Every structure is written in structure tokens, then in C-alpha cells.
Coordinates of C-alpha atoms and ligand atoms in Angstrom, one line a residue:
Chain A
X1 CA 59.8 -26.4 10.4
X2 CA 59.8 -29.8 9.1
X3 CA 62.9 -30.9 6.5
X4 CA 60.2 -32.3 3.8
X5 CA 62.6 -34.8 2.6
X6 CA 62.7 -36.0 6.1
X7 CA 58.6 -36.2 6.3
X8 CA 58.7 -38.2 2.8
X9 CA 61.0 -40.6 3.8
X10 CA 59.7 -40.9 7.4
X11 CA 55.9 -41.6 5.9
X12 CA 56.7 -44.9 4.0
X13 CA 59.7 -46.4 3.1
X14 CA 61.5 -46.8 0.2
X15 CA 60.9 -50.9 0.7
X16 CA 56.6 -50.5 1.9
X17 CA 56.1 -48.4 -0.9
X18 CA 57.5 -51.3 -3.3
X19 CA 55.6 -53.8 -1.5
X20 CA 51.9 -52.4 -3.1
X21 CA 53.6 -53.1 -6.0
X22 CA 53.3 -57.3 -6.7
X23 CA 54.6 -57.1 -10.4
X24 CA 57.9 -54.6 -9.2
X25 CA 59.1 -57.8 -7.7
X26 CA 58.9 -59.9 -11.1
X27 CA 62.0 -61.1 -12.6
X28 CA 62.3 -60.3 -16.5
X29 CA 64.7 -62.2 -18.5
X30 CA 66.5 -63.9 -15.4
X31 CA 66.9 -60.3 -14.0
X32 CA 65.0 -58.5 -11.5
X33 CA 62.5 -56.0 -13.1
X34 CA 63.8 -52.8 -13.5
X35 CA 60.6 -50.9 -14.1
X36 CA 61.3 -47.5 -16.2
X37 CA 58.2 -47.2 -18.6
X38 CA 55.8 -45.5 -16.3
X39 CA 54.9 -42.5 -19.2
X40 CA 53.2 -45.3 -21.1
X41 CA 51.7 -47.1 -17.8
X42 CA 52.4 -46.7 -14.9
X43 CA 51.9 -50.7 -12.5
X44 CA 49.5 -51.0 -9.7
X45 CA 49.1 -51.1 -5.8
X46 CA 47.4 -54.4 -4.6
X47 CA 44.1 -52.0 -3.5
X48 CA 43.8 -51.2 -7.0
X49 CA 44.0 -54.8 -7.9
X50 CA 42.0 -56.4 -4.7
X51 CA 39.6 -54.0 -5.8
X52 CA 38.5 -55.8 -9.3
X53 CA 38.4 -58.8 -8.1
X54 CA 36.5 -57.7 -5.4
X55 CA 34.0 -56.2 -7.8
X56 CA 33.5 -59.3 -9.5
X57 CA 33.5 -61.4 -6.7
X58 CA 31.3 -59.4 -4.7
X59 CA 29.6 -56.1 -6.3
X60 CA 28.8 -57.1 -9.8
X61 CA 25.7 -55.4 -11.4
X62 CA 24.2 -52.5 -14.0
X63 CA 24.4 -48.9 -12.5
X64 CA 21.3 -46.0 -12.8
X65 CA 18.8 -48.4 -13.6
X66 CA 18.5 -51.0 -11.0
X67 CA 15.9 -51.4 -7.6
X68 CA 17.7 -53.7 -6.3
X69 CA 20.0 -54.1 -3.9
X70 CA 23.3 -54.8 -5.7
X71 CA 22.5 -52.4 -8.5
X72 CA 22.5 -49.6 -6.0
X73 CA 25.3 -50.3 -4.0
X74 CA 27.2 -50.4 -7.5
X75 CA 26.2 -46.7 -8.5
X76 CA 27.1 -45.8 -5.5
X77 CA 30.8 -46.9 -5.7
X78 CA 30.7 -45.9 -9.4
X79 CA 29.4 -42.7 -8.4
X80 CA 32.1 -42.1 -5.1
X81 CA 35.1 -42.1 -7.7
X82 CA 33.3 -39.1 -9.0
X83 CA 33.0 -37.9 -6.0
X84 CA 37.0 -38.6 -5.0
X85 CA 37.7 -37.2 -8.8
X86 CA 36.2 -33.2 -8.1
X87 CA 37.8 -33.9 -4.4
X88 CA 41.3 -34.3 -5.8
X89 CA 40.6 -31.3 -8.6
X90 CA 39.0 -29.9 -7.0
X91 CA 36.3 -29.2 -9.7
X92 CA 33.0 -27.8 -8.6
X93 CA 30.7 -29.8 -9.3
X94 CA 31.1 -33.4 -9.3
X95 CA 28.9 -33.3 -12.9
X96 CA 31.5 -31.7 -14.1
X97 CA 33.5 -35.2 -13.9
X98 CA 33.1 -37.3 -16.7
X99 CA 34.3 -40.8 -17.5
X100 CA 35.9 -41.7 -20.8
X101 CA 38.5 -44.7 -21.5
X102 CA 41.0 -42.8 -21.4
X103 CA 43.4 -39.8 -22.4
X104 CA 42.6 -39.8 -25.8
X105 CA 39.0 -40.2 -25.8
X106 CA 38.2 -37.2 -24.1
X107 CA 40.0 -35.5 -26.2
X108 CA 38.0 -36.9 -29.3
X109 CA 35.2 -36.1 -27.1
X110 CA 35.6 -32.2 -26.8
X111 CA 37.3 -31.7 -30.7
X112 CA 33.9 -33.9 -31.8
X113 CA 31.0 -31.6 -29.5
X114 CA 32.9 -28.4 -28.9
X115 CA 33.8 -28.0 -32.4
X116 CA 30.3 -29.1 -33.4
X117 CA 29.2 -26.4 -31.6
X118 CA 31.9 -23.7 -31.2
X119 CA 33.7 -24.5 -35.1
X120 CA 33.6 -22.8 -38.2
X121 CA 35.3 -22.8 -41.6
X122 CA 38.2 -20.5 -41.1
X123 CA 38.4 -20.8 -37.6
X124 CA 41.6 -21.5 -35.6
X125 CA 42.5 -23.9 -33.3
X126 CA 46.0 -24.1 -31.6
X127 CA 48.0 -27.0 -30.5
X128 CA 51.5 -27.0 -29.4
X129 CA 54.6 -28.9 -30.8
X130 CA 54.8 -30.6 -28.1
X131 CA 52.1 -32.8 -28.0
X132 CA 50.7 -36.6 -28.0
X133 CA 49.9 -37.5 -31.3
X134 CA 46.3 -38.2 -29.2
X135 CA 45.9 -34.1 -29.2
X136 CA 47.0 -33.7 -32.5
X137 CA 45.2 -35.7 -34.2
X138 CA 41.4 -35.4 -32.8
X139 CA 42.2 -32.1 -34.0
X140 CA 43.1 -32.1 -37.6
X141 CA 39.7 -34.5 -37.9
X142 CA 37.6 -31.4 -36.6
X143 CA 39.8 -28.6 -38.6
X144 CA 39.6 -30.7 -41.6
X145 CA 35.9 -31.6 -41.5
X146 CA 35.2 -27.7 -40.6
X147 CA 37.5 -25.9 -43.2
X148 CA 39.5 -25.0 -40.4
X149 CA 42.8 -23.9 -39.5
X150 CA 44.4 -25.9 -37.1
X151 CA 48.1 -23.8 -35.3
X152 CA 51.1 -24.9 -33.5
X153 CA 53.0 -23.2 -30.7
X154 CA 57.1 -23.6 -31.7
X155 CA 59.6 -25.4 -28.6
X156 CA 63.2 -24.4 -28.4
X157 CA 65.7 -27.4 -28.2
X158 CA 65.6 -28.0 -24.3
X159 CA 62.2 -29.0 -25.0
X160 CA 60.2 -25.2 -24.1
X161 CA 57.7 -23.3 -25.9
X162 CA 57.8 -20.2 -27.0
X163 CA 55.0 -17.7 -25.7
X164 CA 55.8 -15.1 -26.8
X165 CA 54.7 -16.5 -30.7
X166 CA 51.5 -17.7 -29.1
X167 CA 50.8 -14.0 -28.0
X168 CA 51.1 -13.1 -31.1
X169 CA 49.3 -16.2 -33.0
X170 CA 46.1 -15.1 -31.1
X171 CA 42.8 -13.6 -32.6
X172 CA 39.3 -13.2 -32.4
X173 CA 39.4 -16.7 -35.3
X174 CA 41.3 -18.5 -32.9
X175 CA 38.0 -21.0 -30.6
X176 CA 40.1 -23.4 -28.3
X177 CA 43.9 -24.4 -27.7
X178 CA 44.4 -27.4 -27.0
X179 CA 47.9 -28.2 -25.0
X180 CA 49.8 -30.6 -22.9
X181 CA 50.6 -30.2 -18.6
X182 CA 53.8 -32.2 -19.4
X183 CA 55.7 -33.5 -22.4
X184 CA 55.4 -37.3 -22.7
X185 CA 58.0 -37.6 -24.8
X186 CA 60.6 -34.8 -23.0
X187 CA 59.1 -34.4 -20.0
X188 CA 58.6 -31.0 -20.3
X189 CA 56.4 -29.4 -17.9
X190 CA 54.5 -26.9 -19.4
X191 CA 53.7 -23.3 -18.0
X192 CA 50.1 -24.0 -18.1
X193 CA 49.3 -21.3 -16.2
X194 CA 50.8 -18.2 -18.1
X195 CA 49.1 -19.9 -21.1
X196 CA 45.5 -20.0 -19.5
X197 CA 46.2 -16.3 -18.7
X198 CA 46.8 -15.3 -21.9
X199 CA 43.5 -17.1 -23.7
X200 CA 41.6 -15.5 -20.7
X201 CA 42.7 -11.7 -22.1
X202 CA 40.6 -13.0 -25.9
X203 CA 38.0 -15.4 -23.6
X204 CA 39.3 -18.3 -25.6
X205 CA 39.0 -21.4 -23.8
X206 CA 42.3 -24.2 -22.9
X207 CA 41.7 -27.8 -22.4
X208 CA 44.5 -29.7 -21.2
X209 CA 45.6 -32.8 -21.8
X210 CA 47.2 -33.7 -18.1
X211 CA 48.2 -37.5 -18.8
X212 CA 51.4 -36.8 -17.9
X213 CA 50.8 -34.4 -14.9
X214 CA 48.1 -35.8 -12.8
X215 CA 50.4 -38.3 -11.7
X216 CA 53.5 -36.6 -10.3
X217 CA 51.8 -32.9 -8.8
X218 CA 48.1 -31.8 -7.2
X219 CA 46.3 -30.2 -10.4
X220 CA 43.5 -28.2 -9.3
X221 CA 41.2 -26.3 -12.2
X222 CA 39.5 -24.3 -10.3
X223 CA 42.7 -22.8 -9.6
X224 CA 44.1 -23.0 -13.0
X225 CA 41.3 -21.9 -14.2
X226 CA 41.2 -24.3 -17.2
X227 CA 38.1 -25.0 -20.0
X228 CA 38.7 -28.6 -20.2
X229 CA 41.0 -30.7 -18.4
X230 CA 42.0 -35.2 -19.4
X231 CA 44.1 -37.6 -18.5
X232 CA 43.8 -41.7 -18.1
X233 CA 44.0 -44.0 -14.9
X234 CA 46.7 -46.3 -15.8
X235 CA 49.5 -43.8 -15.8
X236 CA 48.1 -42.9 -12.5
X237 CA 48.5 -46.6 -10.7
X238 CA 44.7 -47.1 -11.6
X239 CA 43.6 -49.6 -14.0
X240 CA 43.5 -49.8 -17.8
X241 CA 40.4 -48.0 -19.7
X242 CA 39.3 -45.6 -18.1
X243 CA 39.8 -41.6 -18.2
X244 CA 38.7 -38.3 -16.4
X245 CA 37.2 -35.4 -18.4
X246 CA 36.7 -32.3 -16.4
X247 CA 34.6 -29.8 -18.4
X248 CA 33.1 -26.4 -16.5
X249 CA 29.4 -26.7 -16.3
X250 CA 28.9 -24.5 -19.2
X251 CA 30.8 -25.7 -21.4
X252 CA 29.3 -29.2 -21.0
X253 CA 25.7 -27.7 -21.1
X254 CA 26.4 -26.2 -24.5
X255 CA 28.3 -29.0 -25.9
X256 CA 25.8 -32.0 -29.0
X257 CA 26.3 -35.6 -27.0
X258 CA 29.3 -37.6 -28.0
X259 CA 27.7 -40.9 -28.3
X260 CA 23.7 -41.6 -28.6
X261 CA 22.8 -44.5 -26.3
X262 CA 21.5 -45.8 -22.8
X263 CA 22.0 -43.8 -20.3
X264 CA 22.7 -40.3 -21.7
X265 CA 19.0 -40.3 -22.4
X266 CA 15.6 -38.1 -20.9
X267 CA 13.2 -39.6 -22.6
X268 CA 13.1 -41.1 -26.7
X269 CA 9.8 -41.0 -29.4
X270 CA 11.1 -42.3 -33.3
X271 CA 10.9 -38.2 -33.8
X272 CA 13.3 -37.3 -30.6
X273 CA 14.9 -37.7 -28.0
X274 CA 15.9 -35.4 -25.0
X275 CA 19.2 -35.7 -24.1
X276 CA 19.8 -36.5 -19.6
X277 CA 21.8 -34.3 -17.5
X278 CA 25.5 -33.8 -17.2
X279 CA 27.5 -36.2 -16.2
X280 CA 24.8 -39.1 -18.1
X281 CA 24.7 -36.7 -21.0
X282 CA 28.2 -37.9 -22.2
X283 CA 28.4 -40.9 -20.8
X284 CA 25.8 -43.2 -23.5
X285 CA 26.0 -47.1 -22.4
X286 CA 27.2 -49.1 -19.6
X287 CA 30.2 -47.8 -18.3
X288 CA 33.7 -49.7 -17.1
X289 CA 32.0 -50.6 -14.2
X290 CA 35.0 -52.3 -12.2
X291 CA 37.3 -49.9 -13.3
X292 CA 35.9 -47.1 -12.6
X293 CA 35.2 -48.5 -8.9
X294 CA 39.3 -49.2 -8.6
X295 CA 40.0 -45.7 -9.9
X296 CA 38.8 -44.6 -6.8
X297 CA 41.4 -47.0 -4.7
X298 CA 44.5 -45.5 -6.8
X299 CA 43.2 -41.5 -6.0
X300 CA 42.7 -42.7 -2.2
X301 CA 46.5 -44.8 -2.6
X302 CA 48.0 -41.1 -4.6
X303 CA 46.9 -39.0 -1.5
X304 CA 48.1 -41.5 1.1
X305 CA 51.0 -41.2 -0.7
X306 CA 50.9 -37.5 -0.8
X307 CA 51.8 -35.2 -3.8
X308 CA 54.8 -33.8 -1.2
X309 CA 56.1 -37.4 -1.1
X310 CA 56.0 -38.2 -4.7
X311 CA 57.7 -35.1 -5.7
X312 CA 60.6 -35.0 -3.4
X313 CA 61.3 -39.0 -4.9
X314 CA 61.4 -37.7 -8.2
X315 CA 62.6 -35.1 -8.1
X316 CA 65.8 -36.5 -6.5
X317 CA 65.5 -39.8 -9.0
X318 CA 65.0 -37.1 -11.8
X319 CA 68.1 -35.3 -10.5
X320 CA 70.5 -38.5 -10.5
X321 CA 69.8 -40.3 -13.0
X322 CA 70.3 -36.8 -15.5
X323 CA 73.5 -37.1 -13.1
X324 CA 74.6 -40.3 -14.3
X325 CA 73.3 -40.3 -17.8
X326 CA 75.2 -38.1 -18.4
X327 CA 78.2 -39.1 -17.6
X328 CA 78.1 -41.8 -20.1
X329 CA 80.2 -40.7 -23.3
X330 CA 78.6 -39.5 -26.1
X331 CA 74.6 -40.1 -24.2
X332 CA 72.2 -36.6 -25.3
X333 CA 69.8 -35.9 -23.4
X334 CA 66.9 -34.2 -25.6
X335 CA 64.6 -32.0 -24.0
X336 CA 66.4 -30.4 -21.2
X337 CA 63.5 -27.7 -20.4
X338 CA 64.0 -25.8 -16.7
X339 CA 60.9 -27.9 -15.4
X340 CA 60.4 -31.3 -15.9
X341 CA 59.0 -34.8 -14.5
X342 CA 61.0 -37.8 -14.3
X343 CA 61.8 -38.4 -17.8
X344 CA 65.0 -38.8 -19.2
X345 CA 64.9 -39.0 -23.6
X346 CA 68.6 -39.6 -24.6
X347 CA 70.4 -41.4 -27.4
X348 CA 74.0 -42.3 -27.7
X349 CA 75.9 -41.1 -30.3
X350 CA 76.0 -43.7 -33.1
X351 CA 73.7 -46.3 -32.1
X352 CA 69.9 -46.6 -33.0
X353 CA 67.3 -46.2 -29.8
X354 CA 65.9 -49.7 -30.8
X355 CA 69.3 -51.6 -30.6
X356 CA 70.1 -49.8 -26.6
X357 CA 66.1 -50.4 -25.9
X358 CA 66.6 -54.0 -26.8
X359 CA 70.4 -54.8 -24.2
X360 CA 68.6 -52.9 -21.8
X361 CA 65.3 -54.9 -22.4
X362 CA 67.7 -58.9 -21.8
X363 CA 68.9 -56.9 -18.9
X364 CA 65.4 -56.6 -17.6
X365 CA 65.7 -53.4 -17.7
X366 CA 61.7 -51.8 -19.5
X367 CA 62.3 -48.7 -21.3
X368 CA 60.1 -47.4 -24.0
X369 CA 61.9 -47.0 -27.4
X370 CA 61.0 -44.8 -30.4
X371 CA 59.4 -41.7 -31.9
X372 CA 56.8 -42.2 -28.3
X373 CA 53.3 -41.0 -30.0
X374 CA 55.5 -37.3 -30.8
X375 CA 56.7 -37.5 -34.7
X376 CA 56.8 -33.8 -34.8
X377 CA 58.6 -33.6 -32.1
X378 CA 61.9 -36.0 -33.2
X379 CA 61.8 -34.3 -36.5
X380 CA 62.1 -31.5 -34.6
X381 CA 65.4 -33.2 -33.8
X382 CA 66.4 -34.9 -36.6
X383 CA 66.1 -38.3 -35.1
X384 CA 64.1 -41.6 -35.5
X385 CA 63.6 -41.9 -31.9
X386 CA 64.4 -41.9 -28.7
X387 CA 65.3 -44.1 -25.2
X388 CA 63.2 -43.0 -23.2
X389 CA 63.5 -43.5 -18.6
X390 CA 60.1 -42.5 -17.5
X391 CA 59.7 -42.7 -14.0
X392 CA 57.3 -43.1 -10.7
X393 CA 57.4 -42.5 -7.0
X394 CA 58.6 -46.0 -6.1
X395 CA 62.0 -46.5 -8.8
X396 CA 65.1 -46.4 -6.3
X397 CA 68.7 -44.8 -6.8
X398 CA 69.5 -48.2 -6.7
X399 CA 67.5 -49.1 -10.6
X400 CA 68.9 -46.0 -11.4
X401 CA 72.7 -47.6 -11.4
X402 CA 70.9 -50.2 -13.1
X403 CA 70.2 -48.6 -16.4
X404 CA 73.7 -46.7 -15.9
X405 CA 75.3 -49.7 -15.8
X406 CA 73.2 -51.3 -19.3
X407 CA 73.6 -48.4 -21.2
X408 CA 77.8 -48.7 -20.5
X409 CA 77.5 -52.5 -21.3
X410 CA 74.7 -51.5 -24.9
X411 CA 77.4 -49.6 -25.9
X412 CA 80.4 -51.8 -25.3
X413 CA 78.2 -54.7 -27.3
X414 CA 76.9 -51.9 -30.1
X415 CA 80.4 -50.4 -30.4
X416 CA 82.5 -53.2 -30.5
Chain B
X166 CA 73.4 -75.4 -50.4
X167 CA 69.3 -75.7 -49.4
X168 CA 67.7 -72.9 -47.4
X169 CA 67.1 -76.1 -45.0
X170 CA 71.3 -76.7 -44.8
X171 CA 71.8 -72.9 -44.3
X172 CA 68.9 -72.6 -41.3
X173 CA 71.5 -76.2 -39.7
X174 CA 74.6 -73.8 -40.3
X175 CA 73.0 -71.2 -38.2
X176 CA 71.8 -73.3 -35.7
X177 CA 75.3 -74.7 -35.6
X178 CA 77.1 -71.3 -34.8
X179 CA 74.1 -70.1 -33.0
X180 CA 74.6 -72.7 -30.3
X181 CA 78.6 -71.9 -29.5
X182 CA 77.0 -69.3 -27.2
X183 CA 75.8 -70.0 -24.0
X184 CA 75.0 -66.6 -22.8
X185 CA 72.8 -63.9 -24.6
X186 CA 75.5 -62.1 -24.9
X187 CA 77.2 -64.1 -27.3
X188 CA 74.2 -64.7 -28.7
X189 CA 73.4 -60.8 -30.0
X190 CA 77.1 -60.2 -30.2
X191 CA 77.6 -62.9 -33.0
X192 CA 74.2 -60.9 -34.7
X193 CA 75.5 -57.5 -34.8
X194 CA 78.7 -59.1 -36.5
X195 CA 76.6 -60.9 -38.8
X196 CA 75.1 -57.7 -39.5
X197 CA 78.6 -55.6 -39.5
X198 CA 79.7 -58.3 -42.9
X199 CA 75.9 -57.8 -44.2
X200 CA 77.5 -56.5 -47.7
X201 CA 76.1 -52.8 -48.6
X202 CA 73.4 -52.3 -50.4
X203 CA 73.7 -50.1 -53.3
X204 CA 72.9 -46.2 -52.8
X205 CA 70.2 -46.3 -55.7
X206 CA 68.4 -49.1 -53.1
X207 CA 68.3 -46.9 -49.9
X208 CA 65.3 -45.4 -50.9
X209 CA 61.5 -44.6 -49.2
X210 CA 60.7 -47.5 -52.4
X211 CA 62.6 -50.1 -50.8
X212 CA 61.7 -49.0 -47.3
X213 CA 60.2 -52.4 -45.1
X214 CA 57.5 -51.2 -43.2
X215 CA 56.3 -52.4 -40.5
X216 CA 59.9 -52.3 -38.4
X217 CA 60.8 -49.9 -35.3
X218 CA 64.3 -49.2 -37.2
X219 CA 64.6 -48.6 -40.8
X220 CA 65.6 -51.4 -43.0
X221 CA 65.8 -52.0 -47.2
X222 CA 65.5 -54.5 -49.2
X223 CA 66.6 -54.9 -52.7
X224 CA 66.0 -58.1 -54.9
X225 CA 66.7 -59.0 -58.6
X226 CA 66.8 -62.3 -60.5
X227 CA 70.1 -63.6 -62.0
X228 CA 70.0 -66.9 -63.8
X229 CA 66.6 -67.9 -61.9
X230 CA 67.9 -67.3 -58.7
X231 CA 67.2 -64.2 -56.1
X232 CA 69.7 -62.3 -55.4
X233 CA 68.9 -60.3 -52.1
X234 CA 70.7 -56.5 -50.4
X235 CA 69.9 -55.1 -47.6
X236 CA 70.8 -52.7 -45.0
X237 CA 69.5 -51.1 -42.1
X238 CA 70.2 -48.3 -39.5
X239 CA 70.1 -50.7 -36.3
X240 CA 72.4 -53.0 -35.9
X241 CA 71.0 -55.7 -34.1
X242 CA 68.8 -55.3 -37.3
X243 CA 70.7 -55.2 -39.3
X244 CA 71.7 -59.1 -38.2
X245 CA 68.8 -60.5 -37.6
X246 CA 67.7 -59.2 -41.8
X247 CA 71.1 -61.0 -42.8
X248 CA 70.3 -63.7 -41.9
X249 CA 67.8 -64.2 -43.6
X250 CA 69.2 -62.4 -46.9
X251 CA 72.2 -65.7 -46.1
X252 CA 69.1 -67.9 -46.0
X253 CA 67.1 -66.8 -48.9
X254 CA 70.1 -65.0 -51.0
X255 CA 70.7 -67.2 -54.5
X256 CA 67.8 -69.6 -54.0
X257 CA 64.9 -69.6 -56.1
X258 CA 61.7 -68.4 -56.5
X259 CA 59.8 -71.1 -55.9
X260 CA 62.4 -72.3 -52.9
X261 CA 62.0 -69.1 -51.3
X262 CA 58.1 -68.7 -51.6
X263 CA 57.8 -72.8 -50.3
X264 CA 60.5 -71.7 -47.6
X265 CA 59.0 -72.6 -43.6
X266 CA 61.7 -71.6 -41.6
X267 CA 62.6 -73.3 -38.6
X268 CA 66.1 -71.5 -37.6
X269 CA 64.2 -68.7 -35.4
X270 CA 63.2 -71.2 -32.8
X271 CA 65.9 -72.3 -32.7
X272 CA 68.9 -69.8 -32.2
X273 CA 68.1 -69.1 -29.1
X274 CA 67.1 -66.2 -29.5
X275 CA 63.4 -66.4 -30.5
X276 CA 61.9 -65.1 -27.6
X277 CA 63.5 -61.5 -28.7
X278 CA 62.8 -62.7 -32.3
X279 CA 59.5 -63.6 -31.8
X280 CA 57.2 -62.2 -34.9
X281 CA 55.2 -60.4 -32.1
X282 CA 58.0 -58.0 -31.4
X283 CA 58.3 -54.6 -33.4
X284 CA 61.3 -56.5 -34.9
X285 CA 60.0 -56.5 -38.2
X286 CA 60.9 -60.0 -38.7
X287 CA 57.6 -60.7 -39.9
X288 CA 57.6 -57.9 -42.5
X289 CA 61.1 -58.2 -43.6
X290 CA 59.6 -62.7 -44.7
X291 CA 56.7 -62.2 -46.2
X292 CA 58.8 -58.5 -47.9
X293 CA 61.5 -61.1 -49.7
X294 CA 58.7 -63.7 -50.5
X295 CA 56.9 -61.2 -52.3
X296 CA 59.6 -60.8 -54.5
X297 CA 60.1 -64.2 -55.1
X298 CA 56.6 -64.4 -55.5
X299 CA 56.6 -61.5 -58.1
X300 CA 60.0 -63.1 -59.7
X301 CA 57.9 -66.5 -60.6
X302 CA 54.4 -64.9 -62.1
X303 CA 57.1 -63.1 -63.9
X304 CA 58.7 -66.4 -65.0
X305 CA 55.7 -68.0 -66.0
Ligands
PLP586 C1 51.0 -36.5 -23.3 C2 50.0 -37.4 -23.6 N1 48.7 -37.5 -24.2 C3 47.9 -38.7 -24.5 C4 47.8 -39.8 -23.6 C5 47.3 -41.1 -24.7 O1 46.9 -41.4 -23.4 P1 45.5 -42.9 -23.8 O2 46.5 -43.7 -24.5 O3 46.1 -43.5 -22.2 O4 44.8 -42.8 -24.5 C6 49.5 -40.2 -23.4 C7 49.8 -41.2 -23.3 O5 50.9 -42.2 -23.9 C8 50.0 -38.7 -22.7 O6 52.0 -39.4 -22.7

């Protein structure tokens, strides 16, 4: 038997991995950048950046429309990202992969189109206490429109959902459950397998917001048996402005289009339009071609690093950082779920997160402060926000040490 | 003392510190020394929107001069509002409304105090000027 830890270390050393990310070498405020805001967006490896330049230098053409060579080549590059994603997610069909502008658009699309087709007055939609505003507001808007009711699975003090409550909430009024795979504010990994299994008993479809999951763990949509799975490329080492909506064919076929325009039609007369097949039905207009192609590179890059390496490194970072930060007097960690990704949300007793984040920034340490687009979680803990350090596999133990020293310096300055 | 003079005084004080830590510690001290706002004004009605931290600001016109009090739950933000209170307090509505503040660029924290940051600096200045303009209108 091989030791997974050795394996991870032999695949690529930390320095070799970091070299792939040009921005990790820069200085901020005169200090080497310590980038711990990966939950907001991850940095991009050279192969992704090069792919963008190559596309505009050598490959640019509109897709799905041209007879000319350049257009056909661009189309095939664009479609090859779709096929990488089918493999990456283990989807059954390529046309179950819909390109969006990001997680937010994916959720809005489902809330709108699924809502239009399947939700009526008095029906219920279930979300959880851990949702990002992106997985709250679109459902609220749809529910308001339809006269439907939004219900919320509560969380406990550790930041874990109470599934026994979910079980009691389900009924034939429940039309969809939309839940985050991993909490961006606390790092909690939700038991989505169990949630989906519960939902199946009532034949309720489930949408998973995977924005904070796909960069940390292998997601197999067929094994999960989820109905929709959404995420953003920019949090998984890919470019901004691209995301994926995976949807089961039967739902996508049954849902009306979200936007009308070019590419999503078969025939148009002024009287009636016949919609195109999947995936084009949901991809109106010229898509973000360059970024979709570059996204293919980030998928390839992640597969090359491998989820074993990613998991081992991130678990080590989380463990070490949790231990180092817990040693700091007056520091309280929010989100202590048994299953977590590399996220530490914390506050220092008596200090405002904004002040702590400001001093850390002066030290070249990039963290996020505020409510992290999860105001209901902050309300639960009765705090204005937290400081959040979120790790990627390219972070190092030394960076955790810099963070810990930075927090101590901030405390010293702010508590004088 | 005019707004301009107060600005120069602040610039001189900050020039005594070479490092960012010294400047910040001074800013924090100014925040700590800011006279307390009366509890009745520490409500949502007096909150300035657009800041990551909470900022409360109150103003009244006494003998033709605007008197400001303020507070914040974040100490660096409190330091920033303390600087603004120091510059604008006890000035006429006209002087405040017309002031074009320069000191922020000159105290060596410009990069941090730039208006694009989520520190609410712009909102604070705007709110103080709004008070001044309101008093001006009241008086004419
Ligand atoms: C859990 C979660 N859902 C949704 C989003 C929204 O993603 P995007 O802004 O890329 O659409 C985020 C991003 O912060 C997130 O963390």
C-alpha cells in the first residue's frame, strides 16, 4: 500500500505548484502576497492565462454558425470543454452541461424556468440556513411571483444542518430543494447524499450549489443522483464569467428557456419560435467562448494535480491553521462542523472584523471580511461579520504562520 | 481655525510617523479620543450607509456653526470619522459645503483610504456635507 501523503508530495512539490500561478509571486503593500481569499475567487495557473491569449491571438471566431475553418475550430474547442465537464462530473450526456455566466446565473435560470413550469400558488421551496444570497434571492423572487412559500432548514451552533427537521418539512407541496454543497462562510460540507435520498422518497428534485465544492472534491452527479448542480469556473482556477449548470435531461427538456435570442432557436417566424435542442435551448446569444475554452484548461490542470493531492494538502492546511489560530487568545472560530473544507471564519473578542482585515492587508495577507453574502448566518451568531481565511492547495504552512503572526500583530495594534 | 489649517495640522502630525504601523496606531488613538456620541443618536436613523462597519453621525447647528458627533463599531473607521469630525466640526455650513478635502491624499494612508475601498469614506464626507447643505437651506 502506498502512503497517500507521500504520493501527493511526489506528484508535485509545493514550489512547483506555486510556480504555475504567476500572481502568487507578487508583493502587496511591500510584502509577499499571502492569498487566503480563495473562497471569493481562486488564482489562475499559466495554462489558463495562456489559453486566453492564444484564443484571441490565433483562434477567435464565433461558434456554431460559421462554415469557415476558424469558426469550426473554435466550435470544437468550445465543445471540448463541454465534454471535459461531462467526464469531470460523470454526467450521462454532454447536453446536460449548460454553460452559464456563473453559479448565480445557473440558480436564477433554474428558479425561473423550473419555477415557471412546475411551481404554483401554495407550493413550497426548501433552502437551508447556510445559503449564499445567490441561493436565497432567486427563490424568494420566484416564490413572490408565484405565491409559493420559501422554507429554511435550520442550522446548529457548529454550522451543521438539522436533517431531522428537513424530514418533517417534506410533503407533496415541496416542489424543489436547493441547497449548498459547502458553505462559503463556514466551510461546512453538507450531507447532500442524505438530503437527496430523503428528497427521493417524495420524488422532490434537488439543486446543489456546488460553488464551494467542485474545487475541493470529486463530484459525481450520477452517483449523487442530484437533479441540478451549479458552479463557477473562477473558483476552480478558471476564468471569471463562466459557470456550469448541470441538469438531468428530463428536467432540462421539460423546462422553458430562460432567455431568448440567437442559437437557442430552430425556426423563427413572427408568429412562433421553435426552440433548439439541449444544450443550445439554454445558451442564447454568443457565449463567453474564450473563457469557456480556458475553463477546459483549468479542468485539465485540476485533473493533473488530482483530488487526492488537493484533499491531502487542504486538510493539512485546515488542521494546522485551526490549531495555530485556536492558540490565539480571544479568537473564536465560527463553523466547527465535523466535515469542513479549508475555510476558517473567525473573530477576535472585542475587535471588528473590518479592523483585523485592514491590518492583515497591510501585511500582504488577503482575507475576506464582512458577511460573505450570507447575512442569515451572521444574524444567527449575532455578529456583523467575520474574518475568513480560505485555502487552496497552493497555500503553504508558512503562509499559515504568516497569518497567525499577522493576527497577533493586529491584536496588539488594535487593543493597545 | 479654518478647514485648510486643520488639514495642514493633520498632515504634519501624520508626517511624524514613517511606517504604516505608526500611522495606523495614531489613527486608532484619534478614534479612541473621539468624544462619545449621545446614546439617543446611536440608532438606525443616524447610521451612514455604505460602510462595512457601522457609523453613526449626528449634527446640529449652534450659533451658526455645525457641531458634529460620531461613532463607529470598528476602531479604524472611528479614526477616520474622527479626522473628518475634527476638520468639519465648528465650521459654518458654507465652509463645509464648499470644502475640497486634500489631507486624505497627504497623510500617507491614501492607498488605504481611497474612496473605492469599502471603508465608507466617501459616504461619510457626503453625509457631513448633506447636513451642512440642509442647515444652509434652513437658514435662508
Ligand atoms: C456557495 C456560493 N454560492 C454562490 C456563489 C455565487 O457565485 P458567483 O458569484 O460566481 O455567481 C458563491 C460565490 O461566492 C458561493 O460561495
